[in-house]
Amino acid sequence: MNEFAPRLVSWNLTRQCNLQCSHCYLDANARSSDRGELTTAEGMRFIDQLADYCPGAMLVLTGGEPLLRADLDDLISHSVSRGLLPVLGTNGTLLAEARVKKLVDTGLNAVGVSVDSLYSHKHDAFRGMPGAWDKTIAGIDKCREHGIAVQIHTTATAENHGHIPELISFAAERGAIAFHLFFLVCTGRGQEMSDITPAQYETALKQLVLSQDEYQGKMLVRARCAPHFKRLAFANNNDFATQAVGCMAGKSYCRITPEGDITPCPYIPQTLGNLRTEDFTQIWENDIVFRQLRQPSLQGRCGICDFDKVCGGCRARALAATNNLMAEDPWCDYQPDSSKRIFIEESQTSKNNHSPIWTQEAQERLARVPAALRPMIEKGVEAFAQSQNLSTITPELMAEMRQNGATLARRFKSL
C-alpha cells in the first residue's frame, strides 16, 4: 500500500436528514433532495476502487442521515465483501430494533452515534427535534444488544464543554468502544455558531488526555479536528503521542460528498476531483492540494513550532480563518519553543526503541486485523505488554488480553 494511502474515508451518502442540527457542515435537512447523489452503481464502483487501493480501510458512511438512503444495506454488504471496514455515522434516532437487525445482516461492525448532552432537552434543542435524545439512547442500546459496536460522538460547544468528563463516563457506562469529541470548524450551518474559545479548547483537550489514561484498555478517547491533542498527549507521556501524526486530511483521510466530489476533509471545501469522471486513486495520488498537505510548508507559529511533526495544527481552521491552508492554526494557544525540538524527537525515538518485539506468529495474527484498526490494536497490545514488563509479544499474550478485556481488541473478533 502507498505510504499515504487513506486509512479512513468518510462518505456523505445523502443530504437528506430527519433532524435540523445547528452545527451541520452539510446543511442537511428533511427537504434536501436526493437528486445528484451517487447512484448505487457509482457507489459500488467507488467501493471497489477503494478496496483495491486501500485493503482494510475504514469507510464511514454518514450523511445527512445515511439510514434514509434506500440502498444503504447493499453498500454496507458490498464494502464488507470487499474487505473494507464500514462504520455507520448516524444521529441514532432511526435505530429501531428491526432496522438494527437488518444492519447486523449486512455485516456492519460499528456505528458512531451523536450524543451532545446528558440533558435531553439540550440535546434535542441542538439536534432540532423534540424527543431525539430518547430515541438516540434507545438506538445505542439496541445496537449493543445485537452485537454492533458503538462509538459515541460529541461536538464540543459552549453549552457542553464543562461536562466532557461526564459525557465520557456516560459513553463508558453505555458500553461504547470509543468516545470521540469533535471540535467545530465553523462551516455550513455551523458558520452561524460561536466556537468555543481557545482556552476552553485547550481545557477540553487536557480532559481528553487524562481520560484516555483513565480508560486505557476499556474505551478509546480521542479528539477529532484537534491535532493539538497530540502535543498534550506527549506532554503527559501518553502513548498516543507516538501514533499517527497531526491532521489526517490528505495524508490518511479524505471525504466524499453525496455528489461524488472529493475534498481533504468536510471542513476543507475545496473540490479536488469527482468520482463520476475520475478514478479515486488518480485523484488521491496526483492532486496538488493533497500533495501540499502531505509535505506542508507551515507558516506562522505552526511553521516554527517544536511540535510541528506531531501536531501541525488544523489545516481547515487555518483556511477558514485566513484563506491560507498553510497558515498557523489560530485556535492554538501554545507558544513555540524550538529548544524542545531535539528533546521531542529523541523521546519519540526512545519510546519506539523500547517497544516490545513481536514474534512472527504474533505479527501474522495482527495482520488479520483490519488495516484501519491495526495501529490502535498494535499500540494497545504493546501498552499491555509493557505494563506486564514483557519484552516479547506472542499469540498467547494476545489471547490473554482478549480474554481478560485488557484491550479494545476484545470488542472485535479480529485477533
mmCIF file of C-alpha atoms in Angstrom:
data_model
loop_
_atom_site.group_PDB
_atom_site.id
_atom_site.type_symbol
_atom_site.label_atom_id
_atom_site.label_comp_id
_atom_site.label_asym_id
_atom_site.label_seq_id
_atom_site.Cartn_x
_atom_site.Cartn_y
_atom_site.Cartn_z
ATOM 1 C CA MET A 1 0.000 0.000 0.000
ATOM 2 C CA ASN A 2 1.169 3.514 -0.795
ATOM 3 C CA GLU A 3 2.689 5.311 2.217
ATOM 4 C CA PHE A 4 -0.073 7.923 2.062
ATOM 5 C CA ALA A 5 -2.956 5.677 1.028
ATOM 6 C CA PRO A 6 -6.010 6.631 3.109
ATOM 7 C CA ARG A 7 -6.797 4.518 6.149
ATOM 8 C CA LEU A 8 -10.089 6.343 6.690
ATOM 9 C CA VAL A 9 -12.588 7.734 4.173
ATOM 10 C CA SER A 10 -15.823 9.492 5.107
ATOM 11 C CA TRP A 11 -18.644 9.336 2.558
ATOM 12 C CA ASN A 12 -21.640 11.660 2.940
ATOM 13 C CA LEU A 13 -24.197 9.366 1.316
ATOM 14 C CA THR A 14 -27.026 11.893 1.301
ATOM 15 C CA ARG A 15 -28.048 15.417 2.243
ATOM 16 C CA GLN A 16 -31.382 14.149 3.471
ATOM 17 C CA CYS A 17 -31.845 14.209 7.237
ATOM 18 C CA ASN A 18 -34.702 13.880 9.699
ATOM 19 C CA LEU A 19 -33.092 16.404 12.078
ATOM 20 C CA GLN A 20 -32.046 20.038 11.803
ATOM 21 C CA CYS A 21 -28.748 20.204 13.688
ATOM 22 C CA SER A 22 -27.472 23.728 14.206
ATOM 23 C CA HIS A 23 -23.815 22.815 13.510
ATOM 24 C CA CYS A 24 -24.274 20.752 10.318
ATOM 25 C CA TYR A 25 -21.433 21.416 7.853
ATOM 26 C CA LEU A 26 -23.505 19.823 5.064
ATOM 27 C CA ASP A 27 -26.614 21.954 5.758
ATOM 28 C CA ALA A 28 -28.680 18.769 5.534
ATOM 29 C CA ASN A 29 -32.409 18.629 6.285
ATOM 30 C CA ALA A 30 -35.643 16.788 5.562
ATOM 31 C CA ARG A 31 -36.288 18.954 2.498
ATOM 32 C CA SER A 32 -32.960 18.067 0.877
ATOM 33 C CA SER A 33 -33.409 16.219 -2.396
ATOM 34 C CA ASP A 34 -31.546 13.040 -3.230
ATOM 35 C CA ARG A 35 -31.072 14.331 -6.776
ATOM 36 C CA GLY A 36 -27.434 14.333 -7.725
ATOM 37 C CA GLU A 37 -26.300 11.702 -5.227
ATOM 38 C CA LEU A 38 -24.019 8.968 -6.484
ATOM 39 C CA THR A 39 -26.139 6.099 -7.756
ATOM 40 C CA THR A 40 -25.867 2.610 -6.333
ATOM 41 C CA ALA A 41 -23.736 1.529 -9.295
ATOM 42 C CA GLU A 42 -21.458 4.548 -8.933
ATOM 43 C CA GLY A 43 -21.141 3.875 -5.215
ATOM 44 C CA MET A 44 -20.259 0.229 -5.808
ATOM 45 C CA ARG A 45 -17.574 1.277 -8.292
ATOM 46 C CA PHE A 46 -16.064 3.652 -5.744
ATOM 47 C CA ILE A 47 -16.073 0.921 -3.085
ATOM 48 C CA ASP A 48 -14.228 -1.372 -5.486
ATOM 49 C CA GLN A 49 -11.625 1.299 -6.244
ATOM 50 C CA LEU A 50 -11.087 1.975 -2.535
ATOM 51 C CA ALA A 51 -10.811 -1.731 -1.687
ATOM 52 C CA ASP A 52 -8.285 -2.336 -4.480
ATOM 53 C CA TYR A 53 -6.122 0.609 -3.435
ATOM 54 C CA CYS A 54 -6.536 0.513 0.371
ATOM 55 C CA PRO A 55 -7.318 -3.031 1.561
ATOM 56 C CA GLY A 56 -8.887 -2.991 5.003
ATOM 57 C CA ALA A 57 -9.544 0.764 5.090
ATOM 58 C CA MET A 58 -12.332 2.125 7.281
ATOM 59 C CA LEU A 59 -15.245 3.604 5.322
ATOM 60 C CA VAL A 60 -17.513 5.894 7.347
ATOM 61 C CA LEU A 61 -20.980 6.015 5.785
ATOM 62 C CA THR A 62 -22.658 9.170 7.013
ATOM 63 C CA GLY A 63 -24.909 11.990 5.835
ATOM 64 C CA GLY A 64 -27.201 13.834 6.385
ATOM 65 C CA GLU A 65 -28.759 10.729 7.867
ATOM 66 C CA PRO A 66 -27.471 7.644 6.000
ATOM 67 C CA LEU A 67 -30.354 5.467 7.215
ATOM 68 C CA LEU A 68 -32.604 7.467 4.866
ATOM 69 C CA ARG A 69 -30.735 6.128 1.846
ATOM 70 C CA ALA A 70 -32.604 3.168 0.313
ATOM 71 C CA ASP A 71 -29.518 1.256 -0.856
ATOM 72 C CA LEU A 72 -27.577 1.571 2.423
ATOM 73 C CA ASP A 73 -27.688 -2.160 3.188
ATOM 74 C CA ASP A 74 -26.349 -3.015 -0.256
ATOM 75 C CA LEU A 75 -23.498 -0.538 0.088
ATOM 76 C CA ILE A 76 -22.552 -1.910 3.512
ATOM 77 C CA SER A 77 -22.705 -5.524 2.353
ATOM 78 C CA HIS A 78 -20.532 -4.776 -0.668
ATOM 79 C CA SER A 79 -17.998 -2.941 1.488
ATOM 80 C CA VAL A 80 -17.774 -5.920 3.838
ATOM 81 C CA SER A 81 -17.433 -8.372 0.938
ATOM 82 C CA ARG A 82 -14.528 -6.338 -0.436
ATOM 83 C CA GLY A 83 -12.670 -6.389 2.882
ATOM 84 C CA LEU A 84 -13.335 -2.808 3.949
ATOM 85 C CA LEU A 85 -14.466 -1.877 7.454
ATOM 86 C CA PRO A 86 -17.728 0.086 7.130
ATOM 87 C CA VAL A 87 -18.879 2.203 10.063
ATOM 88 C CA LEU A 88 -22.241 3.966 10.111
ATOM 89 C CA GLY A 89 -22.298 7.608 11.274
ATOM 90 C CA THR A 90 -25.847 8.351 12.412
ATOM 91 C CA ASN A 91 -27.883 10.550 14.727
ATOM 92 C CA GLY A 92 -29.299 7.315 16.153
ATOM 93 C CA THR A 93 -32.979 8.232 16.107
ATOM 94 C CA LEU A 94 -33.863 5.658 13.428
ATOM 95 C CA LEU A 95 -32.101 2.695 15.038
ATOM 96 C CA ALA A 96 -35.256 0.762 15.908
ATOM 97 C CA GLU A 97 -34.883 -2.967 16.506
ATOM 98 C CA ALA A 98 -35.983 -4.116 13.035
ATOM 99 C CA ARG A 99 -33.547 -1.693 11.385
ATOM 100 C CA VAL A 100 -30.687 -2.761 13.638
ATOM 101 C CA LYS A 101 -31.324 -6.435 12.806
ATOM 102 C CA LYS A 102 -31.029 -5.614 9.100
ATOM 103 C CA LEU A 103 -27.730 -3.838 9.764
ATOM 104 C CA VAL A 104 -26.459 -6.933 11.563
ATOM 105 C CA ASP A 105 -27.302 -8.996 8.476
ATOM 106 C CA THR A 106 -25.158 -6.713 6.304
ATOM 107 C CA GLY A 107 -22.077 -7.481 8.412
ATOM 108 C CA LEU A 108 -21.790 -3.951 9.828
ATOM 109 C CA ASN A 109 -19.155 -3.804 12.586
ATOM 110 C CA ALA A 110 -19.814 -0.482 14.280
ATOM 111 C CA VAL A 111 -21.930 2.659 14.450
ATOM 112 C CA GLY A 112 -20.948 6.151 15.521
ATOM 113 C CA VAL A 113 -23.857 7.850 17.279
ATOM 114 C CA SER A 114 -24.077 11.541 18.166
ATOM 115 C CA VAL A 115 -24.823 12.480 21.781
ATOM 116 C CA ASP A 116 -24.243 16.152 22.592
ATOM 117 C CA SER A 117 -25.620 16.487 26.106
ATOM 118 C CA LEU A 118 -26.712 14.348 29.027
ATOM 119 C CA TYR A 119 -29.662 16.722 29.394
ATOM 120 C CA SER A 120 -32.304 15.544 26.952
ATOM 121 C CA HIS A 121 -33.795 18.994 26.354
ATOM 122 C CA LYS A 122 -30.388 20.463 25.486
ATOM 123 C CA HIS A 123 -29.562 17.612 23.112
ATOM 124 C CA ASP A 124 -32.986 17.929 21.477
ATOM 125 C CA ALA A 125 -32.559 21.692 21.021
ATOM 126 C CA PHE A 126 -29.098 21.214 19.478
ATOM 127 C CA ARG A 127 -30.393 18.488 17.162
ATOM 128 C CA GLY A 128 -33.584 20.324 16.249
ATOM 129 C CA MET A 129 -36.139 17.662 17.216
ATOM 130 C CA PRO A 130 -38.095 17.061 20.455
ATOM 131 C CA GLY A 131 -37.617 13.504 21.654
ATOM 132 C CA ALA A 132 -34.367 12.995 19.737
ATOM 133 C CA TRP A 133 -32.354 12.149 22.875
ATOM 134 C CA ASP A 134 -34.669 9.323 23.977
ATOM 135 C CA LYS A 135 -34.669 7.765 20.504
ATOM 136 C CA THR A 136 -30.895 8.076 20.214
ATOM 137 C CA ILE A 137 -30.219 6.375 23.550
ATOM 138 C CA ALA A 138 -32.679 3.610 22.675
ATOM 139 C CA GLY A 139 -30.838 3.165 19.370
ATOM 140 C CA ILE A 140 -27.485 2.864 21.145
ATOM 141 C CA ASP A 141 -28.887 0.195 23.446
ATOM 142 C CA LYS A 142 -30.382 -1.746 20.525
ATOM 143 C CA CYS A 143 -27.042 -1.801 18.716
ATOM 144 C CA ARG A 144 -25.250 -3.052 21.815
ATOM 145 C CA GLU A 145 -27.982 -5.656 22.371
ATOM 146 C CA HIS A 146 -27.460 -7.044 18.872
ATOM 147 C CA GLY A 147 -23.683 -7.017 18.953
ATOM 148 C CA ILE A 148 -22.903 -3.899 16.916
ATOM 149 C CA ALA A 149 -20.046 -1.925 18.488
ATOM 150 C CA VAL A 150 -20.927 1.685 19.362
ATOM 151 C CA GLN A 151 -18.817 4.837 19.268
ATOM 152 C CA ILE A 152 -20.217 7.940 20.983
ATOM 153 C CA HIS A 153 -19.613 11.202 19.083
ATOM 154 C CA THR A 154 -19.967 14.583 20.783
ATOM 155 C CA THR A 155 -19.488 18.038 19.272
ATOM 156 C CA ALA A 156 -17.726 20.403 21.697
ATOM 157 C CA THR A 157 -19.786 23.562 22.254
ATOM 158 C CA ALA A 158 -20.009 26.407 24.742
ATOM 159 C CA GLU A 159 -23.015 24.572 26.205
ATOM 160 C CA ASN A 160 -21.335 21.245 26.928
ATOM 161 C CA HIS A 161 -17.590 21.901 27.235
ATOM 162 C CA GLY A 162 -17.861 21.888 31.039
ATOM 163 C CA HIS A 163 -19.487 18.444 31.032
ATOM 164 C CA ILE A 164 -16.980 16.491 28.953
ATOM 165 C CA PRO A 165 -15.843 14.143 31.785
ATOM 166 C CA GLU A 166 -19.482 13.228 32.461
ATOM 167 C CA LEU A 167 -20.100 12.557 28.760
ATOM 168 C CA ILE A 168 -17.036 10.310 28.613
ATOM 169 C CA SER A 169 -18.219 8.399 31.692
ATOM 170 C CA PHE A 170 -21.651 8.036 30.125
ATOM 171 C CA ALA A 171 -20.112 6.563 26.964
ATOM 172 C CA ALA A 172 -18.145 4.028 29.004
ATOM 173 C CA GLU A 173 -21.204 3.073 31.055
ATOM 174 C CA ARG A 174 -23.178 2.548 27.853
ATOM 175 C CA GLY A 175 -20.556 0.081 26.624
ATOM 176 C CA ALA A 176 -19.065 2.248 23.884
ATOM 177 C CA ILE A 177 -15.755 1.179 22.352
ATOM 178 C CA ALA A 178 -14.783 4.807 21.762
ATOM 179 C CA PHE A 179 -15.637 8.378 22.676
ATOM 180 C CA HIS A 180 -14.801 10.981 20.017
ATOM 181 C CA LEU A 181 -15.010 14.689 20.810
ATOM 182 C CA PHE A 182 -15.402 16.723 17.621
ATOM 183 C CA PHE A 183 -14.177 20.307 17.596
ATOM 184 C CA LEU A 184 -16.304 22.531 15.408
ATOM 185 C CA VAL A 185 -14.874 24.295 12.388
ATOM 186 C CA CYS A 186 -17.422 26.960 11.514
ATOM 187 C CA THR A 187 -18.652 25.935 8.060
ATOM 188 C CA GLY A 188 -22.107 25.095 6.631
ATOM 189 C CA ARG A 189 -24.853 25.874 9.152
ATOM 190 C CA GLY A 190 -22.079 25.938 11.742
ATOM 191 C CA GLN A 191 -20.996 29.330 10.371
ATOM 192 C CA GLU A 192 -23.783 30.834 12.454
ATOM 193 C CA MET A 193 -22.453 29.311 15.674
ATOM 194 C CA SER A 194 -19.823 30.627 18.056
ATOM 195 C CA ASP A 195 -16.899 28.271 18.516
ATOM 196 C CA ILE A 196 -15.557 27.618 21.996
ATOM 197 C CA THR A 197 -12.656 29.864 22.960
ATOM 198 C CA PRO A 198 -9.021 28.763 22.542
ATOM 199 C CA ALA A 199 -8.756 28.477 26.342
ATOM 200 C CA GLN A 200 -11.828 26.222 26.500
ATOM 201 C CA TYR A 201 -10.414 24.253 23.577
ATOM 202 C CA GLU A 202 -7.172 23.640 25.491
ATOM 203 C CA THR A 203 -9.019 22.669 28.675
ATOM 204 C CA ALA A 204 -11.183 20.179 26.805
ATOM 205 C CA LEU A 205 -8.132 18.567 25.201
ATOM 206 C CA LYS A 206 -6.430 18.183 28.593
ATOM 207 C CA GLN A 207 -9.541 16.427 29.880
ATOM 208 C CA LEU A 208 -9.404 14.035 26.930
ATOM 209 C CA VAL A 209 -5.752 13.198 27.560
ATOM 210 C CA LEU A 210 -6.436 12.423 31.219
ATOM 211 C CA SER A 211 -9.491 10.353 30.289
ATOM 212 C CA GLN A 212 -7.525 8.349 27.728
ATOM 213 C CA ASP A 213 -5.177 7.288 30.521
ATOM 214 C CA GLU A 214 -8.122 6.509 32.804
ATOM 215 C CA TYR A 215 -9.977 4.391 30.255
ATOM 216 C CA GLN A 216 -6.979 2.773 28.552
ATOM 217 C CA GLY A 217 -7.819 -0.809 27.650
ATOM 218 C CA LYS A 218 -11.527 -0.171 28.158
ATOM 219 C CA MET A 219 -12.529 2.599 25.764
ATOM 220 C CA LEU A 220 -10.695 4.755 23.259
ATOM 221 C CA VAL A 221 -10.910 8.512 23.966
ATOM 222 C CA ARG A 222 -9.940 10.817 21.113
ATOM 223 C CA ALA A 223 -10.268 14.336 19.736
ATOM 224 C CA ARG A 224 -11.356 14.987 16.162
ATOM 225 C CA CYS A 225 -10.335 18.105 14.210
ATOM 226 C CA ALA A 226 -7.903 18.934 17.026
ATOM 227 C CA PRO A 227 -4.337 17.758 16.283
ATOM 228 C CA HIS A 228 -3.200 19.742 19.362
ATOM 229 C CA PHE A 229 -4.316 16.647 21.269
ATOM 230 C CA LYS A 230 -1.001 15.077 20.244
ATOM 231 C CA ARG A 231 1.005 17.876 21.862
ATOM 232 C CA LEU A 232 -0.825 17.499 25.162
ATOM 233 C CA ALA A 233 -0.610 13.713 24.999
ATOM 234 C CA PHE A 234 3.139 13.976 24.510
ATOM 235 C CA ALA A 235 3.481 16.350 27.468
ATOM 236 C CA ASN A 236 1.544 13.858 29.598
ATOM 237 C CA ASN A 237 3.730 10.958 28.396
ATOM 238 C CA ASN A 238 0.616 9.411 26.870
ATOM 239 C CA ASP A 239 1.379 6.532 24.487
ATOM 240 C CA PHE A 240 -0.903 8.050 21.833
ATOM 241 C CA ALA A 241 1.806 10.685 21.219
ATOM 242 C CA THR A 242 3.848 8.139 19.241
ATOM 243 C CA GLN A 243 0.982 7.190 16.928
ATOM 244 C CA ALA A 244 -0.255 8.740 13.670
ATOM 245 C CA VAL A 245 0.761 12.371 13.294
ATOM 246 C CA GLY A 246 -1.385 15.502 13.405
ATOM 247 C CA CYS A 247 -4.064 16.480 10.938
ATOM 248 C CA MET A 248 -5.124 13.469 8.852
ATOM 249 C CA ALA A 249 -6.580 15.467 5.952
ATOM 250 C CA GLY A 250 -4.923 14.459 2.704
ATOM 251 C CA LYS A 251 -2.450 12.189 4.499
ATOM 252 C CA SER A 252 -4.590 9.262 5.616
ATOM 253 C CA TYR A 253 -8.112 10.667 5.290
ATOM 254 C CA CYS A 254 -10.482 12.329 2.823
ATOM 255 C CA ARG A 255 -14.187 12.995 2.376
ATOM 256 C CA ILE A 256 -16.628 12.164 -0.446
ATOM 257 C CA THR A 257 -19.702 14.379 -0.901
ATOM 258 C CA PRO A 258 -23.119 12.965 -1.874
ATOM 259 C CA GLU A 259 -22.442 14.066 -5.459
ATOM 260 C CA GLY A 260 -19.048 12.319 -5.587
ATOM 261 C CA ASP A 261 -16.754 15.312 -5.054
ATOM 262 C CA ILE A 262 -13.536 14.572 -3.147
ATOM 263 C CA THR A 263 -12.335 17.038 -0.515
ATOM 264 C CA PRO A 264 -9.478 16.695 2.012
ATOM 265 C CA CYS A 265 -11.975 16.814 4.878
ATOM 266 C CA PRO A 266 -15.532 18.060 5.487
ATOM 267 C CA TYR A 267 -14.209 21.435 6.649
ATOM 268 C CA ILE A 268 -11.831 21.995 3.721
ATOM 269 C CA PRO A 269 -14.404 22.557 0.972
ATOM 270 C CA GLN A 270 -12.002 22.546 -1.999
ATOM 271 C CA THR A 271 -13.174 20.007 -4.582
ATOM 272 C CA LEU A 272 -10.161 18.079 -5.863
ATOM 273 C CA GLY A 273 -11.957 15.778 -8.273
ATOM 274 C CA ASN A 274 -15.183 13.863 -8.835
ATOM 275 C CA LEU A 275 -15.750 10.112 -8.792
ATOM 276 C CA ARG A 276 -18.131 10.270 -11.741
ATOM 277 C CA THR A 277 -15.417 11.380 -14.115
ATOM 278 C CA GLU A 278 -12.148 10.371 -12.422
ATOM 279 C CA ASP A 279 -10.601 7.402 -10.680
ATOM 280 C CA PHE A 280 -10.294 7.746 -6.899
ATOM 281 C CA THR A 281 -6.683 6.588 -6.865
ATOM 282 C CA GLN A 282 -5.594 9.085 -9.508
ATOM 283 C CA ILE A 283 -7.176 11.991 -7.634
ATOM 284 C CA TRP A 284 -5.681 10.905 -4.323
ATOM 285 C CA GLU A 285 -2.168 10.445 -5.682
ATOM 286 C CA ASN A 286 -1.908 13.357 -8.091
ATOM 287 C CA ASP A 287 -3.929 16.343 -6.874
ATOM 288 C CA ILE A 288 -1.723 19.299 -5.933
ATOM 289 C CA VAL A 289 -3.633 20.091 -2.704
ATOM 290 C CA PHE A 290 -3.280 16.518 -1.460
ATOM 291 C CA ARG A 291 0.445 16.707 -2.214
ATOM 292 C CA GLN A 292 0.699 20.027 -0.366
ATOM 293 C CA LEU A 293 -0.966 18.549 2.721
ATOM 294 C CA ARG A 294 1.461 15.598 2.722
ATOM 295 C CA GLN A 295 4.525 17.833 2.523
ATOM 296 C CA PRO A 296 3.276 21.011 4.206
ATOM 297 C CA SER A 297 5.201 24.278 4.330
ATOM 298 C CA LEU A 298 3.623 25.532 7.530
ATOM 299 C CA GLN A 299 3.672 29.255 8.305
ATOM 300 C CA GLY A 300 3.396 31.438 11.400
ATOM 301 C CA ARG A 301 3.649 29.725 14.784
ATOM 302 C CA CYS A 302 2.909 26.323 13.247
ATOM 303 C CA GLY A 303 5.935 26.732 10.963
ATOM 304 C CA ILE A 304 8.377 27.234 13.850
ATOM 305 C CA CYS A 305 6.645 25.062 16.442
ATOM 306 C CA ASP A 306 8.609 22.359 18.231
ATOM 307 C CA PHE A 307 5.543 20.122 17.880
ATOM 308 C CA ASP A 308 5.189 20.570 14.112
ATOM 309 C CA LYS A 309 5.953 16.881 13.488
ATOM 310 C CA VAL A 310 3.378 15.556 15.965
ATOM 311 C CA CYS A 311 0.684 18.229 15.583
ATOM 312 C CA GLY A 312 0.924 20.694 12.677
ATOM 313 C CA GLY A 313 -2.333 22.431 13.580
ATOM 314 C CA CYS A 314 -5.768 22.063 11.995
ATOM 315 C CA ARG A 315 -5.446 22.987 8.320
ATOM 316 C CA ALA A 316 -9.213 23.507 7.994
ATOM 317 C CA ARG A 317 -9.274 26.035 10.810
ATOM 318 C CA ALA A 318 -6.276 27.861 9.341
ATOM 319 C CA LEU A 319 -8.028 28.011 5.964
ATOM 320 C CA ALA A 320 -11.321 29.209 7.445
ATOM 321 C CA ALA A 321 -9.610 31.995 9.394
ATOM 322 C CA THR A 322 -7.049 33.203 6.838
ATOM 323 C CA ASN A 323 -7.937 31.654 3.459
ATOM 324 C CA ASN A 324 -4.446 30.114 3.600
ATOM 325 C CA LEU A 325 -4.185 26.344 4.010
ATOM 326 C CA MET A 326 -0.631 26.603 5.390
ATOM 327 C CA ALA A 327 -1.210 29.415 7.908
ATOM 328 C CA GLU A 328 -0.915 28.939 11.656
ATOM 329 C CA ASP A 329 -3.891 27.462 13.457
ATOM 330 C CA PRO A 330 -5.498 30.461 15.250
ATOM 331 C CA TRP A 331 -7.213 28.256 17.843
ATOM 332 C CA CYS A 332 -3.957 27.090 19.416
ATOM 333 C CA ASP A 333 -2.654 28.992 22.458
ATOM 334 C CA TYR A 334 0.765 27.320 22.514
ATOM 335 C CA GLN A 335 3.859 29.479 22.130
ATOM 336 C CA PRO A 336 6.579 27.525 20.289
ATOM 337 C CA ASP A 337 9.914 26.727 21.950
ATOM 338 C CA SER A 338 12.384 25.457 19.353
ATOM 339 C CA SER A 339 14.801 24.363 22.099
ATOM 340 C CA LYS A 340 12.457 21.458 22.856
ATOM 341 C CA ARG A 341 12.540 20.059 19.319
ATOM 342 C CA ILE A 342 15.558 17.760 19.825
ATOM 343 C CA PHE A 343 14.134 16.508 23.128
ATOM 344 C CA ILE A 344 10.811 15.678 21.469
ATOM 345 C CA GLU A 345 12.441 13.820 18.576
ATOM 346 C CA GLU A 346 14.763 11.891 20.909
ATOM 347 C CA SER A 347 11.869 10.983 23.217
ATOM 348 C CA GLN A 348 9.879 9.589 20.313
ATOM 349 C CA THR A 349 12.868 7.565 19.131
ATOM 350 C CA SER A 350 13.461 6.261 22.668
ATOM 351 C CA LYS A 351 9.843 5.155 23.002
ATOM 352 C CA ASN A 352 9.989 3.363 19.661
ATOM 353 C CA ASN A 353 13.312 1.688 20.543
ATOM 354 C CA HIS A 354 11.872 0.301 23.788
ATOM 355 C CA SER A 355 8.757 -1.153 22.183
ATOM 356 C CA PRO A 356 8.245 -4.894 22.743
ATOM 357 C CA ILE A 357 9.333 -7.286 19.990
ATOM 358 C CA TRP A 358 6.604 -9.133 18.066
ATOM 359 C CA THR A 359 7.111 -12.800 17.246
ATOM 360 C CA GLN A 360 6.410 -13.869 13.665
ATOM 361 C CA GLU A 361 3.235 -15.663 14.753
ATOM 362 C CA ALA A 362 2.003 -12.577 16.617
ATOM 363 C CA GLN A 363 2.716 -10.379 13.572
ATOM 364 C CA GLU A 364 0.685 -12.745 11.386
ATOM 365 C CA ARG A 365 -2.190 -12.580 13.844
ATOM 366 C CA LEU A 366 -2.015 -8.782 13.921
ATOM 367 C CA ALA A 367 -2.064 -8.723 10.109
ATOM 368 C CA ARG A 368 -5.568 -10.230 10.202
ATOM 369 C CA VAL A 369 -6.885 -7.108 11.946
ATOM 370 C CA PRO A 370 -8.495 -4.594 9.526
ATOM 371 C CA ALA A 371 -5.898 -2.017 8.477
ATOM 372 C CA ALA A 372 -7.862 0.895 9.896
ATOM 373 C CA LEU A 373 -7.894 -0.680 13.376
ATOM 374 C CA ARG A 374 -4.392 -2.145 13.275
ATOM 375 C CA PRO A 375 -2.486 0.873 14.703
ATOM 376 C CA MET A 376 -4.905 1.140 17.624
ATOM 377 C CA ILE A 377 -4.726 -2.598 18.366
ATOM 378 C CA GLU A 378 -0.946 -2.648 17.991
ATOM 379 C CA LYS A 379 -0.467 0.165 20.496
ATOM 380 C CA GLY A 380 -2.906 -1.417 22.908
ATOM 381 C CA VAL A 381 -1.072 -4.734 22.768
ATOM 382 C CA GLU A 382 2.307 -3.053 23.294
ATOM 383 C CA ALA A 383 0.995 -0.990 26.207
ATOM 384 C CA PHE A 384 -0.338 -4.132 27.868
ATOM 385 C CA ALA A 385 2.961 -5.959 27.348
ATOM 386 C CA GLN A 386 4.893 -3.059 28.842
ATOM 387 C CA SER A 387 2.544 -2.923 31.839
ATOM 388 C CA GLN A 388 3.441 -6.584 32.449
ATOM 389 C CA ASN A 389 7.183 -5.911 31.992
ATOM 390 C CA LEU A 390 7.229 -8.208 28.965
ATOM 391 C CA SER A 391 9.656 -7.622 26.108
ATOM 392 C CA THR A 392 8.074 -10.064 23.630
ATOM 393 C CA ILE A 393 4.550 -10.225 22.216
ATOM 394 C CA THR A 394 3.251 -13.715 21.440
ATOM 395 C CA PRO A 395 -0.125 -15.058 20.248
ATOM 396 C CA GLU A 396 -0.628 -16.406 23.780
ATOM 397 C CA LEU A 397 -0.293 -12.901 25.207
ATOM 398 C CA MET A 398 -2.772 -11.571 22.651
ATOM 399 C CA ALA A 399 -5.233 -14.322 23.580
ATOM 400 C CA GLU A 400 -4.819 -13.486 27.268
ATOM 401 C CA MET A 401 -5.599 -9.834 26.580
ATOM 402 C CA ARG A 402 -8.714 -10.727 24.674
ATOM 403 C CA GLN A 403 -9.875 -12.999 27.471
ATOM 404 C CA ASN A 404 -9.406 -10.584 30.339
ATOM 405 C CA GLY A 405 -10.610 -7.495 28.428
ATOM 406 C CA ALA A 406 -7.365 -5.555 28.798
ATOM 407 C CA THR A 407 -7.557 -4.188 25.258
ATOM 408 C CA LEU A 408 -10.092 -2.851 22.793
ATOM 409 C CA ALA A 409 -9.331 -5.848 20.600
ATOM 410 C CA ARG A 410 -11.745 -7.906 22.695
ATOM 411 C CA ARG A 411 -14.626 -5.919 21.178
ATOM 412 C CA PHE A 412 -13.708 -7.128 17.725
ATOM 413 C CA LYS A 413 -13.209 -10.675 16.528
ATOM 414 C CA SER A 414 -10.076 -9.951 14.579
ATOM 415 C CA LEU A 415 -7.458 -11.283 16.984
#
